[in-house]
XYZ file of C-alpha atoms in Angstrom:
166
model
C 77.613 86.029 110.067
C 80.133 88.815 109.708
C 83.349 89.723 107.942
C 86.201 91.371 109.833
C 88.514 93.725 107.934
C 91.297 96.058 109.093
C 89.898 99.080 107.210
C 86.135 98.472 107.364
C 85.983 96.882 110.789
C 83.236 94.372 111.429
C 80.895 94.052 108.450
C 77.813 92.352 109.782
C 75.364 90.858 107.349
C 71.693 91.646 107.415
C 68.950 89.036 107.721
C 69.101 88.487 103.960
C 72.886 87.911 104.006
C 73.765 91.285 102.503
C 76.469 93.591 103.819
C 76.556 97.369 103.803
C 79.123 99.909 105.005
C 78.857 103.669 104.655
C 81.144 106.507 105.641
C 81.630 110.161 104.800
C 85.180 110.770 103.604
C 86.836 114.173 103.443
C 88.158 114.751 99.963
C 89.791 118.082 99.196
C 87.333 120.714 100.370
C 84.289 118.472 100.218
C 82.704 115.489 101.886
C 82.032 112.406 99.797
C 79.693 109.579 100.758
C 81.307 106.176 100.263
C 79.150 103.040 100.361
C 80.286 99.449 100.155
C 77.598 96.886 99.474
C 77.096 93.275 98.468
C 73.847 91.304 98.277
C 75.490 88.213 99.779
C 78.520 88.305 102.066
C 79.553 84.870 100.781
C 80.271 86.481 97.391
C 82.797 88.948 98.866
C 86.404 87.869 98.472
C 88.958 89.166 100.995
C 90.855 90.729 98.052
C 87.735 92.719 97.165
C 87.755 94.414 100.550
C 91.480 95.160 100.285
C 90.982 96.700 96.851
C 87.991 98.699 98.078
C 90.030 100.041 101.004
C 92.865 101.009 98.623
C 90.394 102.825 96.367
C 89.007 104.790 99.295
C 92.416 105.746 100.681
C 93.598 106.607 97.147
C 90.495 108.571 96.248
C 92.465 111.546 94.928
C 94.273 109.366 92.376
C 91.050 107.578 91.469
C 89.284 110.908 90.944
C 92.059 112.075 88.616
C 91.788 108.860 86.584
C 88.017 109.351 86.239
C 88.360 112.967 85.123
C 91.005 111.963 82.564
C 88.550 109.384 81.187
C 85.906 112.115 80.886
C 88.321 114.385 79.028
C 89.203 111.481 76.740
C 85.574 111.253 75.637
C 85.226 114.907 74.676
C 86.397 114.199 71.115
C 83.331 112.026 70.495
C 80.294 114.212 69.825
C 77.970 111.347 70.790
C 79.634 110.470 74.100
C 77.758 110.825 77.378
C 80.384 113.330 78.545
C 79.925 115.571 75.513
C 76.145 115.384 75.864
C 76.467 116.261 79.561
C 78.645 119.299 78.791
C 76.192 120.517 76.138
C 73.215 120.025 78.450
C 74.934 121.982 81.239
C 75.785 124.822 78.851
C 72.174 124.956 77.677
C 70.605 124.618 81.121
C 72.833 127.126 82.908
C 73.409 129.597 80.083
C 75.027 132.786 81.357
C 75.075 131.396 84.920
C 77.500 128.615 83.920
C 80.558 130.622 85.009
C 79.134 130.740 88.551
C 79.661 126.957 88.751
C 83.178 126.905 87.296
C 86.245 126.938 89.505
C 88.525 128.003 86.653
C 87.656 129.766 83.413
C 90.315 128.854 80.883
C 88.318 129.382 77.713
C 87.772 125.649 77.138
C 84.303 125.276 78.595
C 84.209 121.481 78.402
C 87.460 121.126 80.356
C 86.333 123.788 82.831
C 83.094 121.880 83.473
C 84.950 118.602 84.080
C 87.360 120.353 86.462
C 84.474 121.957 88.370
C 82.381 118.828 88.758
C 82.070 117.583 92.323
C 82.576 113.994 93.292
C 79.262 113.311 95.009
C 79.508 109.668 95.994
C 81.389 106.415 95.573
C 79.593 103.070 95.582
C 81.657 99.908 95.788
C 79.946 96.714 94.726
C 82.188 94.316 96.616
C 80.707 91.176 95.065
C 81.783 92.289 91.567
C 85.513 91.810 92.189
C 87.107 90.423 89.024
C 83.811 90.392 87.127
C 82.679 92.252 84.026
C 80.224 94.487 85.887
C 81.418 97.650 87.656
C 83.208 97.176 90.957
C 83.003 100.884 91.824
C 80.767 103.694 90.607
C 81.787 107.318 91.132
C 79.044 109.925 90.776
C 79.893 113.436 89.551
C 77.757 116.562 89.227
C 78.409 120.165 88.305
C 75.547 121.358 90.492
C 75.449 119.510 93.821
C 71.739 120.308 94.173
C 70.807 118.751 90.829
C 70.664 115.028 91.542
C 69.410 114.166 88.054
C 72.252 115.780 86.083
C 75.137 113.482 86.958
C 77.800 111.432 85.261
C 78.670 107.984 86.549
C 82.159 106.596 86.066
C 82.174 102.806 86.266
C 85.424 101.158 87.345
C 86.641 97.579 87.302
C 88.306 96.150 90.397
C 91.716 97.001 88.893
C 90.539 100.668 88.819
C 90.392 100.755 85.026
C 87.519 102.808 83.629
C 84.842 100.605 82.096
C 82.491 103.406 81.021
C 81.198 106.887 81.681
C 77.428 107.152 81.583
C 74.707 109.558 82.510
C 72.221 108.675 85.216
C 69.403 108.488 82.664
């Protein structure tokens, strides 16, 4: 079986009924890997693919929303974002400024601004559910795949949570 979509083209299912689409999207001055997946193509609503396409084409706006959610968590000393900022400060020490794109004097904000959007995973079968529909992965150091923050979005692009990869 297969699903045809204007943006994604022909999404053919594998032998187990799952679908997978992957593309590298240019975003600002970087390339971002975008994956769309579902374990069973029968669970993918046409609206889910339309929303996924809108998220990909509106990646700049989506990225801004995710960064604003990260900033919003800085006031909570126990949040994953605050813990991430502290861990980056400790791990990088004096080298931290080498990773920052702007040094304003507010290190936490500077770290969030400098983080790179590494990947976007869209779980097309989660449209309208309580589990994340899209997961955006951010890292300060692109070579450090363990030190990342994951922003989980609902299908309406609202932020469900920001978590670490641990």
